[in-house]
Amino acid sequence: MVMDFESSSDAFDPKTLKRSKLVEVEGVPLLGLIAENWGPTWNFKARPDDLLICTYPKAGTTWTQEIVDMIQHGGDPQICARAPIYKRIPFIEMCQPKPIPSGIEQADAMPSPRTLKSHLPVHLLPPSFWEQNCKIIYVARNAKDTAVSYFHFHCMDKWLPEPGNWNQFLDNFLAGKVTWGSWFDHVLGWWEAKDRHHILYLFYEDMKEDPAEEIQKIAQFLGLELPEPVLNRIVQHTMFKNMKANPMANYTTMPTWHMDQAVSPFMRKGIVGDWKKHFLVDQSERLDDIYAHKLGGSSLTFRTQL
Ligand code: PPS
């Protein structure tokens, strides 16, 4: 959802920014411009040494991106301050009004090895990622906290469709009528793919509970050793309060007419269980019923509190 507007203020008139319409690709609602550019996205040329961080929106993508960048750079915060997170790690399917470069154009211009971001469900991932046997880190977060975070994000990110009020947004979320589609299909699709491909499947709740353990898992997956002092530095640097204060990670470099952090900060709460302040009892039960129906037969389980 992030556009590189600030580098092209001459070319783009913010007054023309309108909230996107959703357009389906293979049954998945995507932002209109992403759907229009679907051909080039599907034909994206992954390279064998690409690392992909893939998530359903609001699952802890930015957190994982910052962790990965720190691991790849020996825990050096200065190197990780070289650019905002959305420039360090291109968002491959993101398409922006011309002449702002698309995620693919940014990725194509980047030297290897690249780290890339995507929110695509597994069946829409460009096939070259499978053909090149790329490493993929998938992060999942429980549906209730994801829905709350996604609602607040829709309120502040003026590029996303109008969310309506919380009740209306939740109805759409449960029906999969939100950008990048059904949370249930997304987390399950990637869960089922994880044993057939080079995928590390992580959970936001585990990262909250024991960040050092999950950071070590990521480092091992990348084939890198993390000496204790480096690990400690990465844990500190990627704590919620430190990422919230870090302009290279907190999206405050985005113009306010795109992301209005006065409406809701990108780094909002960063906890497990905030959903309890938003869900009515019947809304929570409705989600639990859909969850049981869609995921009941799988080994995939989530924690909604720690
Ligand atoms: S996006 O737009 O889809 O890329 O958003 P994403 O980065 O996936 O998710 C944003 C939510 O993650 C929280 N966050 C964190 N939580 C804990 N620790 C750290 N370091 C951290 N960094 C980001 C962020 O606050 C959003 O969740 P909510 O619940 O809205 O606070």
mmCIF file of C-alpha atoms and ligand atoms in Angstrom:
data_model
loop_
_atom_site.group_PDB
_atom_site.id
_atom_site.type_symbol
_atom_site.label_atom_id
_atom_site.label_comp_id
_atom_site.label_asym_id
_atom_site.label_seq_id
_atom_site.Cartn_x
_atom_site.Cartn_y
_atom_site.Cartn_z
ATOM 1 C CA MET A 1 0.000 0.000 0.000
ATOM 2 C CA VAL A 2 2.971 2.201 -0.039
ATOM 3 C CA MET A 3 3.837 4.573 -2.779
ATOM 4 C CA ASP A 4 6.995 6.475 -3.358
ATOM 5 C CA PHE A 5 5.265 9.797 -3.794
ATOM 6 C CA GLU A 6 7.735 11.897 -1.906
ATOM 7 C CA SER A 7 10.420 11.456 -4.563
ATOM 8 C CA SER A 8 8.182 12.576 -7.397
ATOM 9 C CA SER A 9 6.186 15.472 -6.083
ATOM 10 C CA ASP A 10 6.594 17.313 -9.411
ATOM 11 C CA ALA A 11 5.035 14.483 -11.319
ATOM 12 C CA PHE A 12 2.086 13.629 -9.139
ATOM 13 C CA ASP A 13 -0.655 15.937 -7.947
ATOM 14 C CA PRO A 14 -1.840 14.732 -4.532
ATOM 15 C CA LYS A 15 -5.196 16.419 -5.057
ATOM 16 C CA THR A 16 -5.929 13.778 -7.687
ATOM 17 C CA LEU A 17 -5.386 10.926 -5.205
ATOM 18 C CA LYS A 18 -8.595 8.954 -4.859
ATOM 19 C CA ARG A 19 -9.254 5.906 -2.749
ATOM 20 C CA SER A 20 -8.733 2.800 -4.905
ATOM 21 C CA LYS A 21 -11.470 0.562 -6.247
ATOM 22 C CA LEU A 22 -11.067 -3.174 -5.800
ATOM 23 C CA VAL A 23 -10.781 -5.309 -8.928
ATOM 24 C CA GLU A 24 -10.694 -9.114 -8.776
ATOM 25 C CA VAL A 25 -7.805 -11.132 -10.134
ATOM 26 C CA GLU A 26 -8.525 -14.896 -10.060
ATOM 27 C CA GLY A 27 -11.208 -14.245 -7.471
ATOM 28 C CA VAL A 28 -8.993 -12.098 -5.220
ATOM 29 C CA PRO A 29 -9.840 -8.395 -4.792
ATOM 30 C CA LEU A 30 -6.779 -6.244 -5.477
ATOM 31 C CA LEU A 31 -6.268 -2.501 -5.759
ATOM 32 C CA GLY A 32 -7.323 -1.310 -9.219
ATOM 33 C CA LEU A 33 -3.828 -0.374 -10.412
ATOM 34 C CA ILE A 34 -2.382 -3.685 -9.225
ATOM 35 C CA ALA A 35 -5.075 -5.546 -11.155
ATOM 36 C CA GLU A 36 -4.418 -3.432 -14.274
ATOM 37 C CA ASN A 37 -0.724 -4.298 -14.120
ATOM 38 C CA TRP A 38 -1.337 -7.962 -13.428
ATOM 39 C CA GLY A 39 0.390 -9.267 -16.603
ATOM 40 C CA PRO A 40 3.855 -7.857 -15.729
ATOM 41 C CA THR A 41 3.415 -8.888 -12.091
ATOM 42 C CA TRP A 42 2.605 -12.489 -12.995
ATOM 43 C CA ASN A 43 5.620 -12.527 -15.337
ATOM 44 C CA PHE A 44 7.963 -11.059 -12.712
ATOM 45 C CA LYS A 45 11.451 -12.596 -13.015
ATOM 46 C CA ALA A 46 12.550 -13.782 -9.599
ATOM 47 C CA ARG A 47 16.244 -14.554 -9.191
ATOM 48 C CA PRO A 48 17.471 -17.683 -7.346
ATOM 49 C CA ASP A 49 19.001 -15.626 -4.521
ATOM 50 C CA ASP A 50 15.892 -13.501 -3.935
ATOM 51 C CA LEU A 51 14.369 -13.632 -0.466
ATOM 52 C CA LEU A 52 10.641 -12.938 -0.305
ATOM 53 C CA ILE A 53 8.814 -11.738 2.805
ATOM 54 C CA CYS A 54 5.168 -12.510 2.281
ATOM 55 C CA THR A 55 2.222 -11.800 4.559
ATOM 56 C CA TYR A 56 -1.440 -10.998 4.684
ATOM 57 C CA PRO A 57 -1.503 -7.212 5.367
ATOM 58 C CA LYS A 58 -0.861 -6.107 8.961
ATOM 59 C CA ALA A 59 0.717 -9.387 10.040
ATOM 60 C CA GLY A 60 4.049 -7.865 11.038
ATOM 61 C CA THR A 61 5.567 -7.361 7.573
ATOM 62 C CA THR A 62 7.522 -4.207 8.425
ATOM 63 C CA TRP A 63 8.799 -5.722 11.653
ATOM 64 C CA THR A 64 10.051 -8.793 9.764
ATOM 65 C CA GLN A 65 11.552 -6.606 7.028
ATOM 66 C CA GLU A 66 13.542 -4.639 9.591
ATOM 67 C CA ILE A 67 14.699 -7.831 11.329
ATOM 68 C CA VAL A 68 15.817 -9.351 8.023
ATOM 69 C CA ASP A 69 17.641 -6.185 6.958
ATOM 70 C CA MET A 70 19.412 -6.072 10.328
ATOM 71 C CA ILE A 71 20.401 -9.751 10.094
ATOM 72 C CA GLN A 72 21.695 -9.253 6.559
ATOM 73 C CA HIS A 73 23.803 -6.284 7.664
ATOM 74 C CA GLY A 74 25.406 -7.717 10.779
ATOM 75 C CA GLY A 75 23.062 -5.831 13.109
ATOM 76 C CA ASP A 76 24.343 -2.431 11.965
ATOM 77 C CA PRO A 77 21.558 0.139 12.530
ATOM 78 C CA GLN A 78 23.368 2.764 10.458
ATOM 79 C CA ILE A 79 23.296 0.615 7.339
ATOM 80 C CA CYS A 80 19.620 -0.080 7.992
ATOM 81 C CA ALA A 81 19.003 3.679 8.166
ATOM 82 C CA ARG A 82 20.152 4.087 4.528
ATOM 83 C CA ALA A 83 16.548 4.492 3.286
ATOM 84 C CA PRO A 84 12.936 3.982 4.372
ATOM 85 C CA ILE A 85 11.936 0.344 4.623
ATOM 86 C CA TYR A 86 9.756 0.536 1.495
ATOM 87 C CA LYS A 87 12.789 1.574 -0.564
ATOM 88 C CA ARG A 88 15.139 -0.998 0.941
ATOM 89 C CA ILE A 89 12.695 -3.824 0.206
ATOM 90 C CA PRO A 90 10.498 -3.377 -2.898
ATOM 91 C CA PHE A 91 6.837 -4.339 -2.691
ATOM 92 C CA ILE A 92 6.610 -6.336 -5.893
ATOM 93 C CA GLU A 93 2.933 -6.148 -6.857
ATOM 94 C CA MET A 94 2.524 -2.480 -5.851
ATOM 95 C CA CYS A 95 1.631 -0.197 -8.733
ATOM 96 C CA GLN A 96 1.554 3.525 -8.510
ATOM 97 C CA PRO A 97 0.306 6.323 -10.707
ATOM 98 C CA LYS A 98 2.802 6.995 -13.523
ATOM 99 C CA PRO A 99 5.619 7.965 -13.556
ATOM 100 C CA ILE A 100 6.242 6.595 -10.053
ATOM 101 C CA PRO A 101 8.088 3.288 -10.444
ATOM 102 C CA SER A 102 6.154 0.142 -9.707
ATOM 103 C CA GLY A 103 7.446 -2.436 -7.237
ATOM 104 C CA ILE A 104 8.639 -4.518 -10.168
ATOM 105 C CA GLU A 105 10.534 -1.617 -11.679
ATOM 106 C CA GLN A 106 12.200 -0.946 -8.319
ATOM 107 C CA ALA A 107 13.078 -4.632 -7.935
ATOM 108 C CA ASP A 108 14.411 -4.929 -11.487
ATOM 109 C CA ALA A 109 16.743 -1.992 -10.839
ATOM 110 C CA MET A 110 18.127 -3.578 -7.676
ATOM 111 C CA PRO A 111 21.351 -5.599 -7.540
ATOM 112 C CA SER A 112 21.271 -9.143 -6.163
ATOM 113 C CA PRO A 113 20.773 -10.447 -3.597
ATOM 114 C CA ARG A 114 17.377 -8.791 -3.215
ATOM 115 C CA THR A 115 14.833 -8.938 -0.418
ATOM 116 C CA LEU A 116 11.284 -8.386 -1.642
ATOM 117 C CA LYS A 117 7.868 -7.924 -0.063
ATOM 118 C CA SER A 118 4.476 -9.211 -1.176
ATOM 119 C CA HIS A 119 0.949 -9.638 0.189
ATOM 120 C CA LEU A 120 -0.120 -12.038 -2.568
ATOM 121 C CA PRO A 121 -2.023 -15.211 -1.724
ATOM 122 C CA VAL A 122 -0.082 -18.338 -2.615
ATOM 123 C CA HIS A 123 -1.885 -19.087 -5.896
ATOM 124 C CA LEU A 124 -1.143 -15.570 -7.202
ATOM 125 C CA LEU A 125 2.574 -15.634 -6.463
ATOM 126 C CA PRO A 126 4.493 -15.155 -9.746
ATOM 127 C CA PRO A 127 5.595 -18.660 -10.814
ATOM 128 C CA SER A 128 9.259 -17.671 -11.177
ATOM 129 C CA PHE A 129 9.560 -17.706 -7.349
ATOM 130 C CA TRP A 130 8.745 -21.436 -7.382
ATOM 131 C CA GLU A 131 10.851 -22.107 -10.496
ATOM 132 C CA GLN A 132 13.885 -20.432 -8.891
ATOM 133 C CA ASN A 133 13.239 -22.166 -5.539
ATOM 134 C CA CYS A 134 13.514 -18.821 -3.731
ATOM 135 C CA LYS A 135 13.491 -18.664 0.042
ATOM 136 C CA ILE A 136 10.235 -17.264 1.390
ATOM 137 C CA ILE A 137 9.419 -16.052 4.903
ATOM 138 C CA TYR A 138 5.678 -16.035 5.552
ATOM 139 C CA VAL A 139 4.360 -14.293 8.672
ATOM 140 C CA ALA A 140 0.825 -14.851 9.949
ATOM 141 C CA ARG A 141 -1.074 -13.013 12.684
ATOM 142 C CA ASN A 142 -4.346 -13.984 14.327
ATOM 143 C CA ALA A 143 -7.418 -12.832 12.408
ATOM 144 C CA LYS A 144 -8.869 -10.648 15.149
ATOM 145 C CA ASP A 145 -5.823 -8.446 15.690
ATOM 146 C CA THR A 146 -5.216 -8.407 11.930
ATOM 147 C CA ALA A 147 -8.744 -7.147 11.269
ATOM 148 C CA VAL A 148 -8.441 -4.370 13.859
ATOM 149 C CA SER A 149 -5.053 -3.285 12.543
ATOM 150 C CA TYR A 150 -6.293 -3.396 8.927
ATOM 151 C CA PHE A 151 -9.322 -1.277 9.829
ATOM 152 C CA HIS A 152 -7.193 1.458 11.400
ATOM 153 C CA PHE A 153 -4.807 1.291 8.472
ATOM 154 C CA HIS A 154 -7.681 1.835 6.016
ATOM 155 C CA CYS A 155 -8.658 4.928 7.977
ATOM 156 C CA MET A 156 -5.196 6.481 7.670
ATOM 157 C CA ASP A 157 -4.023 5.229 4.235
ATOM 158 C CA LYS A 158 -5.964 7.296 1.713
ATOM 159 C CA TRP A 159 -4.986 4.985 -1.149
ATOM 160 C CA LEU A 160 -7.028 2.076 0.220
ATOM 161 C CA PRO A 161 -10.785 1.700 -0.329
ATOM 162 C CA GLU A 162 -13.105 3.528 2.061
ATOM 163 C CA PRO A 163 -13.421 1.237 5.107
ATOM 164 C CA GLY A 164 -16.796 2.459 6.407
ATOM 165 C CA ASN A 165 -17.240 2.003 10.152
ATOM 166 C CA TRP A 166 -15.766 -0.904 12.123
ATOM 167 C CA ASN A 167 -18.902 -3.056 11.756
ATOM 168 C CA GLN A 168 -18.987 -2.567 7.992
ATOM 169 C CA PHE A 169 -15.257 -3.190 7.660
ATOM 170 C CA LEU A 170 -15.457 -6.385 9.700
ATOM 171 C CA ASP A 171 -18.307 -7.690 7.526
ATOM 172 C CA ASN A 172 -16.152 -7.135 4.445
ATOM 173 C CA PHE A 173 -13.081 -8.638 6.114
ATOM 174 C CA LEU A 174 -14.982 -11.789 7.088
ATOM 175 C CA ALA A 175 -16.387 -12.075 3.556
ATOM 176 C CA GLY A 176 -12.915 -11.655 2.023
ATOM 177 C CA LYS A 177 -14.055 -8.470 0.293
ATOM 178 C CA VAL A 178 -10.978 -6.468 1.235
ATOM 179 C CA THR A 179 -7.697 -5.840 -0.524
ATOM 180 C CA TRP A 180 -5.680 -9.060 -0.945
ATOM 181 C CA GLY A 181 -8.812 -11.068 -0.194
ATOM 182 C CA SER A 182 -9.714 -13.548 2.492
ATOM 183 C CA TRP A 183 -7.431 -13.776 5.525
ATOM 184 C CA PHE A 184 -8.592 -17.385 5.997
ATOM 185 C CA ASP A 185 -7.649 -18.474 2.466
ATOM 186 C CA HIS A 186 -4.350 -16.572 2.649
ATOM 187 C CA VAL A 187 -2.972 -18.070 5.868
ATOM 188 C CA LEU A 188 -4.223 -21.558 4.968
ATOM 189 C CA GLY A 189 -2.961 -21.462 1.393
ATOM 190 C CA TRP A 190 0.550 -20.576 2.514
ATOM 191 C CA TRP A 191 0.376 -23.109 5.373
ATOM 192 C CA GLU A 192 -0.415 -25.881 2.902
ATOM 193 C CA ALA A 193 2.430 -24.760 0.605
ATOM 194 C CA LYS A 194 5.049 -24.604 3.326
ATOM 195 C CA ASP A 195 6.080 -28.275 3.261
ATOM 196 C CA ARG A 196 6.450 -28.369 -0.515
ATOM 197 C CA HIS A 197 8.624 -25.282 -0.842
ATOM 198 C CA HIS A 198 11.419 -23.331 0.802
ATOM 199 C CA ILE A 199 9.103 -21.500 3.228
ATOM 200 C CA LEU A 200 9.672 -20.429 6.824
ATOM 201 C CA TYR A 201 6.203 -19.916 8.356
ATOM 202 C CA LEU A 202 6.256 -17.603 11.377
ATOM 203 C CA PHE A 203 3.648 -16.149 13.720
ATOM 204 C CA TYR A 204 3.407 -12.564 14.980
ATOM 205 C CA GLU A 205 2.394 -13.870 18.400
ATOM 206 C CA ASP A 206 5.577 -15.990 18.670
ATOM 207 C CA MET A 207 7.650 -12.961 17.657
ATOM 208 C CA LYS A 208 6.037 -10.944 20.446
ATOM 209 C CA GLU A 209 6.507 -13.697 23.003
ATOM 210 C CA ASP A 210 10.136 -14.492 22.246
ATOM 211 C CA PRO A 211 11.673 -12.194 19.631
ATOM 212 C CA ALA A 212 15.212 -13.563 20.095
ATOM 213 C CA GLU A 213 14.039 -17.103 19.330
ATOM 214 C CA GLU A 214 12.201 -16.059 16.152
ATOM 215 C CA ILE A 215 15.088 -13.851 15.003
ATOM 216 C CA GLN A 216 17.394 -16.856 15.392
ATOM 217 C CA LYS A 217 14.992 -18.955 13.304
ATOM 218 C CA ILE A 218 15.141 -16.359 10.548
ATOM 219 C CA ALA A 219 18.950 -16.191 10.686
ATOM 220 C CA GLN A 220 19.195 -19.982 10.497
ATOM 221 C CA PHE A 221 16.813 -20.018 7.540
ATOM 222 C CA LEU A 222 19.082 -17.493 5.816
ATOM 223 C CA GLY A 223 22.135 -19.599 6.664
ATOM 224 C CA LEU A 224 23.647 -16.881 8.861
ATOM 225 C CA GLU A 225 25.176 -17.059 12.336
ATOM 226 C CA LEU A 226 24.193 -14.431 14.885
ATOM 227 C CA PRO A 227 26.695 -13.911 17.680
ATOM 228 C CA GLU A 228 24.967 -13.066 20.992
ATOM 229 C CA PRO A 229 25.783 -9.303 20.941
ATOM 230 C CA VAL A 230 24.453 -8.971 17.378
ATOM 231 C CA LEU A 231 21.297 -10.866 18.281
ATOM 232 C CA ASN A 232 20.740 -8.612 21.300
ATOM 233 C CA ARG A 233 21.234 -5.529 19.164
ATOM 234 C CA ILE A 234 18.654 -6.754 16.642
ATOM 235 C CA VAL A 235 16.155 -7.544 19.422
ATOM 236 C CA GLN A 236 16.563 -4.019 20.791
ATOM 237 C CA HIS A 237 16.489 -2.266 17.427
ATOM 238 C CA THR A 238 13.296 -4.041 16.334
ATOM 239 C CA MET A 239 11.334 -3.651 19.568
ATOM 240 C CA PHE A 240 8.021 -1.928 18.932
ATOM 241 C CA LYS A 241 8.905 1.289 20.764
ATOM 242 C CA ASN A 242 12.192 1.597 18.889
ATOM 243 C CA MET A 243 10.663 0.919 15.483
ATOM 244 C CA LYS A 244 7.887 3.397 16.280
ATOM 245 C CA ALA A 245 10.565 6.046 16.863
ATOM 246 C CA ASN A 246 12.580 5.106 13.774
ATOM 247 C CA PRO A 247 11.676 7.267 10.744
ATOM 248 C CA MET A 248 13.236 4.694 8.415
ATOM 249 C CA ALA A 249 10.765 2.084 9.676
ATOM 250 C CA ASN A 250 7.651 3.957 10.828
ATOM 251 C CA TYR A 251 6.427 5.347 7.494
ATOM 252 C CA THR A 252 6.492 8.959 8.704
ATOM 253 C CA THR A 253 8.520 9.674 5.556
ATOM 254 C CA MET A 254 5.276 9.220 3.604
ATOM 255 C CA PRO A 255 3.352 12.438 2.932
ATOM 256 C CA THR A 256 0.327 12.993 5.132
ATOM 257 C CA TRP A 257 -2.078 13.227 2.220
ATOM 258 C CA HIS A 258 -1.223 9.592 1.583
ATOM 259 C CA MET A 259 -0.757 8.247 5.099
ATOM 260 C CA ASP A 260 -2.256 10.442 7.782
ATOM 261 C CA GLN A 261 -0.593 9.315 10.977
ATOM 262 C CA ALA A 262 -2.701 11.797 12.960
ATOM 263 C CA VAL A 263 -5.699 9.587 12.097
ATOM 264 C CA SER A 264 -3.857 6.444 13.207
ATOM 265 C CA PRO A 265 -0.116 5.872 13.418
ATOM 266 C CA PHE A 266 1.387 3.133 11.240
ATOM 267 C CA MET A 267 3.082 1.849 14.405
ATOM 268 C CA ARG A 268 -0.218 1.825 16.273
ATOM 269 C CA LYS A 269 -0.223 -0.592 19.257
ATOM 270 C CA GLY A 270 1.993 -3.513 18.320
ATOM 271 C CA ILE A 271 0.412 -5.959 20.766
ATOM 272 C CA VAL A 272 -1.478 -9.242 20.868
ATOM 273 C CA GLY A 273 -5.086 -8.940 22.080
ATOM 274 C CA ASP A 274 -5.997 -5.368 21.135
ATOM 275 C CA TRP A 275 -9.003 -6.946 19.335
ATOM 276 C CA LYS A 276 -10.758 -7.259 22.710
ATOM 277 C CA LYS A 277 -11.249 -3.487 22.705
ATOM 278 C CA HIS A 278 -12.998 -3.575 19.324
ATOM 279 C CA PHE A 279 -14.922 -6.829 18.867
ATOM 280 C CA LEU A 280 -18.410 -7.215 20.273
ATOM 281 C CA VAL A 281 -19.140 -10.687 21.643
ATOM 282 C CA ASP A 282 -21.268 -11.656 18.642
ATOM 283 C CA GLN A 283 -18.602 -10.401 16.217
ATOM 284 C CA SER A 284 -15.976 -12.499 17.944
ATOM 285 C CA GLU A 285 -18.261 -15.567 17.834
ATOM 286 C CA ARG A 286 -19.018 -14.991 14.162
ATOM 287 C CA LEU A 287 -15.310 -14.925 13.372
ATOM 288 C CA ASP A 288 -14.752 -18.067 15.494
ATOM 289 C CA ASP A 289 -17.483 -19.894 13.535
ATOM 290 C CA ILE A 290 -15.960 -19.002 10.167
ATOM 291 C CA TYR A 291 -12.542 -19.932 11.532
ATOM 292 C CA ALA A 292 -13.812 -23.353 12.657
ATOM 293 C CA HIS A 293 -15.481 -23.930 9.311
ATOM 294 C CA LYS A 294 -12.513 -22.871 7.159
ATOM 295 C CA LEU A 295 -9.520 -23.902 9.249
ATOM 296 C CA GLY A 296 -10.969 -26.502 11.584
ATOM 297 C CA GLY A 297 -9.617 -29.420 9.542
ATOM 298 C CA SER A 298 -6.060 -28.086 9.360
ATOM 299 C CA SER A 299 -3.158 -28.185 11.788
ATOM 300 C CA LEU A 300 -2.883 -24.390 11.635
ATOM 301 C CA THR A 301 -3.738 -22.683 14.922
ATOM 302 C CA PHE A 302 -3.456 -19.127 16.192
ATOM 303 C CA ARG A 303 -3.194 -17.511 19.583
ATOM 304 C CA THR A 304 -5.352 -14.439 20.228
ATOM 305 C CA GLN A 305 -3.727 -13.651 23.554
ATOM 306 C CA LEU A 306 -0.422 -14.366 25.220
HETATM 307 S S1 PPS B 1 1.637 -3.636 6.166
HETATM 308 O O1 PPS B 1 1.068 -2.293 5.828
HETATM 309 O O2 PPS B 1 0.726 -4.700 5.763
HETATM 310 O O3 PPS B 1 2.985 -3.820 5.646
HETATM 311 O O4 PPS B 1 1.665 -3.618 7.777
HETATM 312 P P1 PPS B 1 2.501 -4.620 8.690
HETATM 313 O O5 PPS B 1 3.870 -4.102 8.849
HETATM 314 O O6 PPS B 1 2.335 -6.026 8.213
HETATM 315 O O7 PPS B 1 1.728 -4.552 10.055
HETATM 316 C C1 PPS B 1 1.635 -3.409 10.864
HETATM 317 C C2 PPS B 1 1.299 -3.902 12.252
HETATM 318 O O8 PPS B 1 2.479 -4.459 12.850
HETATM 319 C C3 PPS B 1 2.772 -3.734 14.037
HETATM 320 N N1 PPS B 1 4.229 -3.668 14.239
HETATM 321 C C4 PPS B 1 4.851 -4.232 15.284
HETATM 322 N N2 PPS B 1 4.391 -4.973 16.307
HETATM 323 C C5 PPS B 1 5.292 -5.372 17.235
HETATM 324 N N3 PPS B 1 6.615 -5.082 17.187
HETATM 325 C C6 PPS B 1 7.117 -4.354 16.160
HETATM 326 N N4 PPS B 1 8.401 -4.071 16.111
HETATM 327 C C7 PPS B 1 6.218 -3.890 15.155
HETATM 328 N N5 PPS B 1 6.357 -3.159 14.015
HETATM 329 C C8 PPS B 1 5.126 -3.034 13.489
HETATM 330 C C9 PPS B 1 2.151 -2.371 13.791
HETATM 331 O O9 PPS B 1 2.032 -1.639 14.985
HETATM 332 C C10 PPS B 1 0.828 -2.805 13.170
HETATM 333 O O10 PPS B 1 -0.038 -3.441 14.121
HETATM 334 P P2 PPS B 1 -1.125 -2.666 15.010
HETATM 335 O O11 PPS B 1 -1.920 -3.753 15.692
HETATM 336 O O12 PPS B 1 -1.969 -1.865 14.078
HETATM 337 O O13 PPS B 1 -0.370 -1.840 15.986
#
